[in-house]
Amino acid sequence: MDKAKIRELIAQMTLEEKAGLCSGADFWHTKAVERLGVPASMVSDGPHGLRKQDQEADHLGVNDSIKAVCFPAASATAASFDKALIEKMGEAVGDSCQHEKLSVVLGPAVNIKRSPLCGRNFEYFSEDPYLTGKMAAAFIHGVQSKNVGVSIKHFAANSQEHRRMSSSSDADERTLREIYFPGFEIPVKEEQPWTVMCSYNRVNGVFASENHWLLTEVLRDEWGFEGYVMSDWGAVSDRVKGVEAGLDLEMPSSGGYNDRKIVEAVRAGKLDEKYVDLAVERILNIVFRYTENAKPETPWDMEADHLLAADIAADCMVLLKNEDGVLPLSREDEVAFIGEFAAKPRFQGGGSSHINCFKTTSALEAAEGLKVIYARGYSIETDEATDEMIAEAVAAAKKAKTAVVFAGLPDVYESEGYDRSHMRMPECQNALIEAVAAANPNTVVVLHNGSPVEMPWIGCVKGVVEAYLGGQAVGLATVRVLYGDVNPSGRLPETFPKKLSDNPSYLFYGGEGNVTEYREGVFVGYRYYDKKEAEVLFPFGHGLSYTSFAFSDLKLDKTEMDDTDTLNVSVRVKNTGSRAGKTVVQLYVCDKQSTPIRPIRELKGFEKTALEPGEEKEVRFTLDKRAFAYWNTEIHDWHVETGEFFIEIGASSRDIILAETVTVRSTVELPRRYDENSIFMDLLADPKAKEKLRPMLEAMAKAFAPSDNAGEAAQEAISEEMNAAMLNYMPLRSMVSFGSATGEQIEQIIAELNR
Ligand code: BGC
């Protein structure tokens, strides 16, 4: 329905009807206005599959949802670094939404993995904003190509579960812009998601649900968002403020309480009715966009989606370690699968994204017909390994050529609603791995977890496969990777620190009371570890393969450019091994020298590419201003500082293989304002100021220089360089104290410079 018609409809509504439309009818529906032919529409969690509940169901998952297909969670899909793959997953989710008459799937969740402790890390993509934004955009593209919408969530800075409904995420402007916003900004600008979900928390003291700056100035005015904003479930504090701030739909419902507040505020002249009209218009645009494109006849082939989920999961797995080529396994050899996760894999997390799978495939089931023996190793339920269990596991390990321990985090360790208090795996599993590794030198660990874990046993095992939370078909995918039917090609979307206290947010994570200060600023994840030259367990971007790749011929189409130009980059990549495989070409940009304090390098491009043995391909990237820019808080905009930048191609943030240099010139002159406290260092960096100050500077230098007849000791005490260095930090006003200028002269210079 076009905008004019929707406005006509709104003009016929009573204030009560309009206020009513600004909140849900129940947990999952928007309201209908039957007399005007306005239909209700349904939304549902996700995002890695559907969690569609009936009317009476509560959203915490106690009541069952319909049978559906659980794809890998975002922690896993991010590791694929494969935009086309996640777009395919989005298409499948979109089809299932059409089939189930859902207008919007609630996701993707794009909050940054600030600390390994966040309970919802398994639902989030990465510690890196660019990777997060690009993967989310690809998923959204897939879903929305089916004419159903997404709700990208949780906007914004919702990187902890601790006190999630009251806590304020206090971060400076640059940190928000560079780290916590791009996961939203990239998809909003590229894909125009139908809806955005605001987060529970406050941002710098103001609830996201009533944050005008966030919901209107940044999201709509700057990024051009056109859809509607809904609240996270129960995130509304002051509904009237929310309407004015740009929160269109309150979810689920306040039983009419907040609707009445809206009506009262309008009647009392405290809220302009135009804000209510605007919210209704935005909601109805989407409601009608869905109803006019609804295709409930769309088939939903769950078996086909199960196989797709397996294909996706296999391409997400990260081979972290593979000493002596312990993997892939041979079908001829006897292998021990050890650990209850081999029979009952952990493949999804707890909370609102929890899916009622129509089936699952464990590794043990997938290995049917292979020479596999199984030992339970530990009990998931009691989180214990008895002596008998360990003894049985050791005996199995001794019998087999290779022992594969399936380990990771049980459900209770990570979930929506609370955070972890440490990043260790269950003690019983660590003990089991050590016992098995002592019994069989060819021990491999497969990990099921949504966030980094400590690996005290890393030196005792030959192989580690990070499966993340790989969805209901994870067992099938794992067996394919273990036996080499699929060559692993995942890359870590986050750094694995050696221990929790190495993490940059460690000192501040969780905050004090209801305030969490994001004091590490832009130094999140590898941005911190790389700058600190800190040792990590596995770096961002790391991942091995059963074949090998060589990168060569990095070419830039220019060596100098303005920040308004684009830079075309190409690099050749060759499969130098004997198996087909996929690799990820990672492009980082490094500001060689910069006035603002910046990370060493930042990911600004990535491409996954498949290569047959011996095959070589060219991979291309185009970089624009944003690839070189930082957020400048003086101009409140992205800014590139003139200078040289390395364009780097790497196999991880710690393994840079090729680099070339480009000089980028800024086309924006930063405003320079001076006053009597401006220091010489800054003044002298400005040619105009330098020229004006020259006569006084000469007088000043003389005043400070040791006199010609001063003794040698005095000459040594203050050399010319020392003088110059000291002068650097002196303010303009000091010229008056040292007799090099009068106060009036200084005032005049300042006035002239600021003109
Ligand atoms: C979660 C959202 C979810 C919503 C609806 C909230 O508790 O934070 O991610 O979409 O519930 O289930």
Short mmCIF file of N, CA, C and O in Angstrom, two decimals, residues 317-319 321-322 325-331 333-345 362-364 367 370-378 389-390 392-408 425 429 432-448 457 460-467 474-484 546:
data_model
loop_
_atom_site.label_atom_id
_atom_site.label_comp_id
_atom_site.label_asym_id
_atom_site.label_seq_id
_atom_site.Cartn_x
_atom_site.Cartn_y
_atom_site.Cartn_z
N MET A 317 33.38 -24.57 10.57
CA MET A 317 34.30 -25.15 11.56
C MET A 317 35.72 -24.63 11.39
O MET A 317 36.21 -24.52 10.27
N VAL A 318 36.33 -24.36 12.52
CA VAL A 318 37.68 -23.80 12.48
C VAL A 318 38.67 -24.86 12.99
O VAL A 318 38.56 -25.31 14.13
N LEU A 319 39.59 -25.23 12.11
CA LEU A 319 40.64 -26.16 12.52
C LEU A 319 41.72 -25.32 13.21
O LEU A 319 42.47 -24.60 12.56
N LYS A 321 44.14 -26.43 15.44
CA LYS A 321 45.47 -27.05 15.58
C LYS A 321 45.46 -28.37 14.83
O LYS A 321 44.44 -29.08 14.88
N ASN A 322 46.54 -28.69 14.16
CA ASN A 322 46.59 -29.97 13.44
C ASN A 322 48.03 -30.45 13.31
O ASN A 322 48.59 -30.51 12.22
N GLY A 325 49.63 -33.55 11.05
CA GLY A 325 48.52 -33.95 10.17
C GLY A 325 47.64 -35.02 10.81
O GLY A 325 47.22 -35.96 10.15
N VAL A 326 47.37 -34.86 12.13
CA VAL A 326 46.54 -35.87 12.82
C VAL A 326 45.16 -35.98 12.17
O VAL A 326 44.54 -37.06 12.17
N LEU A 327 44.72 -34.90 11.59
CA LEU A 327 43.48 -34.90 10.80
C LEU A 327 43.85 -34.66 9.34
O LEU A 327 44.86 -34.01 9.08
N PRO A 328 43.06 -35.11 8.40
CA PRO A 328 41.83 -35.87 8.54
C PRO A 328 42.06 -37.32 8.96
O PRO A 328 43.16 -37.87 8.77
N LEU A 329 41.01 -37.91 9.50
CA LEU A 329 41.05 -39.32 9.90
C LEU A 329 40.89 -40.20 8.67
O LEU A 329 40.35 -39.77 7.65
N SER A 330 41.35 -41.43 8.80
CA SER A 330 41.15 -42.37 7.70
C SER A 330 40.01 -43.32 8.05
O SER A 330 39.89 -43.76 9.20
N ARG A 331 39.21 -43.63 7.06
CA ARG A 331 38.08 -44.56 7.27
C ARG A 331 38.56 -45.97 7.59
O ARG A 331 37.81 -46.80 8.09
N ASP A 333 40.94 -46.67 9.70
CA ASP A 333 41.44 -46.79 11.07
C ASP A 333 40.33 -46.79 12.11
O ASP A 333 39.28 -46.20 11.91
N GLU A 334 40.66 -47.42 13.22
CA GLU A 334 39.73 -47.40 14.34
C GLU A 334 39.88 -46.06 15.08
O GLU A 334 40.99 -45.60 15.35
N VAL A 335 38.75 -45.45 15.36
CA VAL A 335 38.76 -44.14 16.02
C VAL A 335 37.85 -44.21 17.25
O VAL A 335 36.78 -44.82 17.19
N ALA A 336 38.30 -43.57 18.34
CA ALA A 336 37.44 -43.51 19.53
C ALA A 336 36.78 -42.15 19.59
O ALA A 336 37.47 -41.12 19.54
N PHE A 337 35.45 -42.14 19.64
CA PHE A 337 34.71 -40.90 19.91
C PHE A 337 34.42 -40.90 21.40
O PHE A 337 33.73 -41.79 21.91
N ILE A 338 34.93 -39.88 22.09
CA ILE A 338 34.82 -39.87 23.54
C ILE A 338 34.13 -38.57 24.00
O ILE A 338 34.44 -37.50 23.50
N GLY A 339 33.22 -38.72 24.95
CA GLY A 339 32.52 -37.54 25.47
C GLY A 339 31.07 -37.56 25.06
O GLY A 339 30.74 -37.88 23.91
N GLU A 340 30.19 -37.22 26.00
CA GLU A 340 28.75 -37.35 25.72
C GLU A 340 28.28 -36.43 24.59
O GLU A 340 27.28 -36.72 23.92
N PHE A 341 29.02 -35.34 24.36
CA PHE A 341 28.64 -34.46 23.24
C PHE A 341 28.72 -35.18 21.88
O PHE A 341 28.14 -34.72 20.90
N ALA A 342 29.45 -36.30 21.82
CA ALA A 342 29.49 -37.07 20.56
C ALA A 342 28.13 -37.68 20.27
O ALA A 342 27.72 -37.85 19.12
N ALA A 343 27.41 -38.02 21.36
CA ALA A 343 26.08 -38.62 21.20
C ALA A 343 24.98 -37.57 21.29
O ALA A 343 23.94 -37.69 20.64
N LYS A 344 25.23 -36.55 22.10
CA LYS A 344 24.23 -35.48 22.28
C LYS A 344 24.94 -34.15 22.15
O LYS A 344 25.33 -33.55 23.16
N PRO A 345 25.13 -33.70 20.94
CA PRO A 345 25.95 -32.48 20.77
C PRO A 345 25.26 -31.25 21.35
O PRO A 345 24.03 -31.19 21.39
N SER A 362 23.80 -36.42 15.59
CA SER A 362 25.02 -36.38 16.39
C SER A 362 26.17 -36.95 15.57
O SER A 362 25.95 -37.60 14.54
N ALA A 363 27.37 -36.71 16.04
CA ALA A 363 28.54 -37.25 15.34
C ALA A 363 28.50 -38.77 15.34
O ALA A 363 28.88 -39.42 14.36
N LEU A 364 28.04 -39.30 16.45
CA LEU A 364 27.98 -40.76 16.56
C LEU A 364 27.02 -41.35 15.52
O LEU A 364 27.34 -42.35 14.85
N ALA A 367 28.51 -41.14 12.13
CA ALA A 367 29.66 -42.02 11.91
C ALA A 367 29.24 -43.48 11.73
O ALA A 367 30.11 -44.38 11.71
N LEU A 370 31.29 -46.48 10.18
CA LEU A 370 32.73 -46.25 10.29
C LEU A 370 33.27 -47.02 11.49
O LEU A 370 32.50 -47.45 12.36
N LYS A 371 34.60 -47.17 11.54
CA LYS A 371 35.18 -47.94 12.64
C LYS A 371 35.32 -47.05 13.87
O LYS A 371 36.42 -46.59 14.21
N VAL A 372 34.18 -46.78 14.49
CA VAL A 372 34.18 -45.86 15.63
C VAL A 372 33.70 -46.57 16.89
O VAL A 372 32.67 -47.25 16.88
N ILE A 373 34.49 -46.42 17.94
CA ILE A 373 34.02 -46.91 19.24
C ILE A 373 33.70 -45.69 20.10
O ILE A 373 34.29 -44.63 19.91
N TYR A 374 32.77 -45.87 21.02
CA TYR A 374 32.31 -44.71 21.78
C TYR A 374 32.48 -44.93 23.28
O TYR A 374 32.21 -46.01 23.80
N ALA A 375 32.93 -43.89 23.93
CA ALA A 375 32.93 -43.90 25.41
C ALA A 375 32.33 -42.59 25.88
O ALA A 375 32.67 -41.52 25.35
N ARG A 376 31.46 -42.69 26.86
CA ARG A 376 30.71 -41.49 27.28
C ARG A 376 31.61 -40.42 27.89
O ARG A 376 31.39 -39.23 27.71
N GLY A 377 32.59 -40.81 28.67
CA GLY A 377 33.59 -39.87 29.18
C GLY A 377 33.15 -39.00 30.34
O GLY A 377 33.87 -38.84 31.31
N TYR A 378 32.00 -38.38 30.22
CA TYR A 378 31.46 -37.53 31.29
C TYR A 378 29.95 -37.47 31.11
O TYR A 378 29.42 -37.83 30.05
N MET A 389 34.04 -43.82 34.14
CA MET A 389 33.92 -43.15 32.83
C MET A 389 35.30 -42.84 32.26
O MET A 389 35.58 -43.05 31.08
N ILE A 390 36.17 -42.33 33.12
CA ILE A 390 37.53 -41.99 32.66
C ILE A 390 38.25 -43.28 32.24
O ILE A 390 38.90 -43.33 31.19
N GLU A 392 37.00 -46.07 31.18
CA GLU A 392 36.44 -46.58 29.92
C GLU A 392 36.97 -45.76 28.74
O GLU A 392 37.32 -46.29 27.68
N ALA A 393 37.06 -44.43 28.96
CA ALA A 393 37.54 -43.54 27.89
C ALA A 393 39.00 -43.85 27.57
O ALA A 393 39.40 -43.92 26.40
N VAL A 394 39.80 -44.04 28.62
CA VAL A 394 41.22 -44.32 28.41
C VAL A 394 41.39 -45.65 27.67
O VAL A 394 42.20 -45.77 26.74
N ALA A 395 40.58 -46.63 28.05
CA ALA A 395 40.67 -47.94 27.38
C ALA A 395 40.31 -47.79 25.90
O ALA A 395 41.00 -48.35 25.01
N ALA A 396 39.28 -47.03 25.61
CA ALA A 396 38.87 -46.82 24.21
C ALA A 396 39.98 -46.09 23.46
O ALA A 396 40.32 -46.44 22.32
N ALA A 397 40.56 -45.09 24.11
CA ALA A 397 41.62 -44.30 23.47
C ALA A 397 42.81 -45.19 23.14
O ALA A 397 43.43 -45.06 22.08
N LYS A 398 43.12 -46.12 24.05
CA LYS A 398 44.28 -47.00 23.84
C LYS A 398 44.07 -47.93 22.67
O LYS A 398 45.00 -48.30 21.95
N LYS A 399 42.82 -48.34 22.50
CA LYS A 399 42.50 -49.29 21.41
C LYS A 399 42.56 -48.64 20.04
O LYS A 399 42.74 -49.30 19.02
N ALA A 400 42.32 -47.32 20.01
CA ALA A 400 42.11 -46.65 18.72
C ALA A 400 43.38 -46.01 18.18
O ALA A 400 44.31 -45.73 18.94
N LYS A 401 43.38 -45.79 16.86
CA LYS A 401 44.51 -45.07 16.27
C LYS A 401 44.45 -43.61 16.72
O LYS A 401 45.44 -43.00 17.07
N THR A 402 43.24 -43.06 16.69
CA THR A 402 43.06 -41.66 17.08
C THR A 402 41.90 -41.56 18.06
O THR A 402 40.89 -42.24 17.89
N ALA A 403 42.06 -40.68 19.04
CA ALA A 403 40.97 -40.43 19.98
C ALA A 403 40.43 -39.03 19.75
O ALA A 403 41.20 -38.07 19.69
N VAL A 404 39.12 -38.94 19.57
CA VAL A 404 38.50 -37.62 19.38
C VAL A 404 37.61 -37.34 20.58
O VAL A 404 36.64 -38.07 20.82
N VAL A 405 37.96 -36.31 21.35
CA VAL A 405 37.17 -35.97 22.53
C VAL A 405 36.21 -34.84 22.15
O VAL A 405 36.64 -33.79 21.66
N PHE A 406 34.92 -35.09 22.35
CA PHE A 406 33.90 -34.07 22.10
C PHE A 406 33.66 -33.33 23.41
O PHE A 406 33.19 -33.92 24.38
N ALA A 407 34.03 -32.07 23.42
CA ALA A 407 33.97 -31.31 24.67
C ALA A 407 33.35 -29.94 24.42
O ALA A 407 32.92 -29.64 23.32
N GLY A 408 33.31 -29.14 25.47
CA GLY A 408 32.77 -27.79 25.31
C GLY A 408 31.97 -27.36 26.51
O GLY A 408 32.20 -27.82 27.62
N MET A 425 36.40 -24.48 30.87
CA MET A 425 35.50 -25.59 30.55
C MET A 425 35.24 -26.36 31.83
O MET A 425 35.94 -26.18 32.82
N GLN A 429 35.74 -32.30 32.08
CA GLN A 429 36.13 -32.44 30.67
C GLN A 429 37.63 -32.19 30.50
O GLN A 429 38.31 -32.89 29.73
N LEU A 432 39.31 -35.26 31.62
CA LEU A 432 39.12 -36.33 30.64
C LEU A 432 40.09 -36.16 29.47
O LEU A 432 40.76 -37.11 29.05
N ILE A 433 40.17 -34.94 28.96
CA ILE A 433 41.06 -34.70 27.81
C ILE A 433 42.50 -35.06 28.18
O ILE A 433 43.21 -35.72 27.42
N GLU A 434 42.90 -34.64 29.38
CA GLU A 434 44.28 -34.94 29.78
C GLU A 434 44.51 -36.44 29.91
O GLU A 434 45.54 -36.95 29.49
N ALA A 435 43.54 -37.14 30.46
CA ALA A 435 43.69 -38.59 30.63
C ALA A 435 43.74 -39.29 29.26
O ALA A 435 44.56 -40.18 29.03
N VAL A 436 42.89 -38.87 28.36
CA VAL A 436 42.85 -39.49 27.02
C VAL A 436 44.15 -39.19 26.28
O VAL A 436 44.75 -40.06 25.65
N ALA A 437 44.59 -37.91 26.37
CA ALA A 437 45.82 -37.53 25.65
C ALA A 437 47.02 -38.30 26.19
O ALA A 437 47.94 -38.63 25.43
N ALA A 438 46.99 -38.62 27.49
CA ALA A 438 48.10 -39.38 28.06
C ALA A 438 48.07 -40.82 27.55
O ALA A 438 49.10 -41.49 27.44
N ALA A 439 46.88 -41.31 27.20
CA ALA A 439 46.73 -42.69 26.74
C ALA A 439 46.97 -42.83 25.24
O ALA A 439 47.33 -43.90 24.75
N ASN A 440 46.72 -41.76 24.50
CA ASN A 440 46.86 -41.84 23.05
C ASN A 440 47.44 -40.52 22.51
O ASN A 440 46.80 -39.48 22.65
N PRO A 441 48.63 -40.59 21.93
CA PRO A 441 49.26 -39.34 21.47
C PRO A 441 48.48 -38.66 20.34
O PRO A 441 48.62 -37.46 20.13
N ASN A 442 47.66 -39.46 19.64
CA ASN A 442 46.87 -38.86 18.56
C ASN A 442 45.49 -38.46 19.08
O ASN A 442 44.48 -39.07 18.74
N THR A 443 45.48 -37.43 19.91
CA THR A 443 44.19 -36.98 20.46
C THR A 443 43.77 -35.67 19.82
O THR A 443 44.57 -34.76 19.65
N VAL A 444 42.48 -35.65 19.48
CA VAL A 444 41.89 -34.46 18.86
C VAL A 444 40.72 -34.02 19.73
O VAL A 444 39.99 -34.87 20.25
N VAL A 445 40.54 -32.71 19.89
CA VAL A 445 39.39 -32.22 20.65
C VAL A 445 38.45 -31.46 19.71
O VAL A 445 38.91 -30.62 18.93
N VAL A 446 37.17 -31.81 19.77
CA VAL A 446 36.15 -31.05 19.03
C VAL A 446 35.39 -30.23 20.06
O VAL A 446 34.92 -30.77 21.06
N LEU A 447 35.29 -28.93 19.82
CA LEU A 447 34.67 -28.04 20.82
C LEU A 447 33.30 -27.55 20.39
O LEU A 447 33.10 -27.11 19.25
N HIS A 448 32.36 -27.63 21.33
CA HIS A 448 31.02 -27.07 21.15
C HIS A 448 30.83 -25.97 22.19
O HIS A 448 30.63 -26.25 23.37
N TRP A 457 44.97 -27.92 28.30
CA TRP A 457 45.51 -29.15 27.74
C TRP A 457 46.05 -28.96 26.32
O TRP A 457 46.40 -29.92 25.65
N CYS A 460 48.99 -30.88 25.04
CA CYS A 460 48.98 -32.35 25.07
C CYS A 460 48.20 -32.96 23.91
O CYS A 460 48.21 -34.18 23.74
N VAL A 461 47.44 -32.16 23.19
CA VAL A 461 46.63 -32.75 22.11
C VAL A 461 47.18 -32.30 20.76
O VAL A 461 47.80 -31.25 20.66
N LYS A 462 46.94 -33.15 19.75
CA LYS A 462 47.50 -32.81 18.44
C LYS A 462 46.54 -31.98 17.59
O LYS A 462 46.97 -31.25 16.71
N GLY A 463 45.25 -32.14 17.86
CA GLY A 463 44.30 -31.44 17.00
C GLY A 463 43.18 -30.79 17.80
O GLY A 463 42.77 -31.31 18.84
N VAL A 464 42.70 -29.64 17.30
CA VAL A 464 41.52 -29.02 17.89
C VAL A 464 40.64 -28.49 16.76
O VAL A 464 41.11 -27.79 15.87
N VAL A 465 39.35 -28.87 16.83
CA VAL A 465 38.37 -28.35 15.87
C VAL A 465 37.35 -27.54 16.66
O VAL A 465 36.72 -28.06 17.57
N GLU A 466 37.22 -26.26 16.33
CA GLU A 466 36.21 -25.41 16.98
C GLU A 466 34.94 -25.47 16.14
O GLU A 466 34.90 -24.97 15.02
N ALA A 467 33.92 -26.12 16.72
CA ALA A 467 32.65 -26.28 15.97
C ALA A 467 31.64 -25.20 16.35
O ALA A 467 30.58 -25.12 15.75
N VAL A 474 25.01 -30.54 13.31
CA VAL A 474 26.44 -30.36 13.58
C VAL A 474 27.21 -31.69 13.55
O VAL A 474 28.38 -31.73 13.15
N GLY A 475 26.56 -32.78 13.97
CA GLY A 475 27.26 -34.07 14.00
C GLY A 475 27.68 -34.51 12.61
O GLY A 475 28.80 -34.99 12.39
N LEU A 476 26.78 -34.31 11.67
CA LEU A 476 27.06 -34.65 10.28
C LEU A 476 28.24 -33.82 9.76
O LEU A 476 29.18 -34.35 9.15
N ALA A 477 28.18 -32.54 10.06
CA ALA A 477 29.24 -31.63 9.61
C ALA A 477 30.57 -32.02 10.26
O ALA A 477 31.62 -32.03 9.60
N THR A 478 30.53 -32.36 11.53
CA THR A 478 31.77 -32.69 12.24
C THR A 478 32.44 -33.92 11.63
O THR A 478 33.66 -33.94 11.40
N VAL A 479 31.63 -34.94 11.36
CA VAL A 479 32.21 -36.17 10.79
C VAL A 479 32.79 -35.89 9.40
O VAL A 479 33.87 -36.36 9.06
N ARG A 480 32.10 -35.06 8.63
CA ARG A 480 32.63 -34.73 7.30
C ARG A 480 33.98 -34.02 7.40
O ARG A 480 34.88 -34.27 6.61
N VAL A 481 34.09 -33.14 8.38
CA VAL A 481 35.35 -32.41 8.54
C VAL A 481 36.44 -33.34 9.10
O VAL A 481 37.56 -33.37 8.61
N LEU A 482 36.06 -34.13 10.11
CA LEU A 482 37.07 -35.02 10.72
C LEU A 482 37.65 -35.99 9.69
O LEU A 482 38.84 -36.28 9.71
N TYR A 483 36.80 -36.51 8.80
CA TYR A 483 37.26 -37.51 7.82
C TYR A 483 37.68 -36.88 6.49
O TYR A 483 37.97 -37.60 5.54
N GLY A 484 37.66 -35.56 6.43
CA GLY A 484 38.19 -34.91 5.23
C GLY A 484 37.24 -34.85 4.05
O GLY A 484 37.65 -34.50 2.95
N TYR A 546 43.34 -28.55 5.35
CA TYR A 546 44.08 -29.77 5.00
C TYR A 546 44.94 -29.55 3.75
O TYR A 546 45.64 -30.43 3.31
#
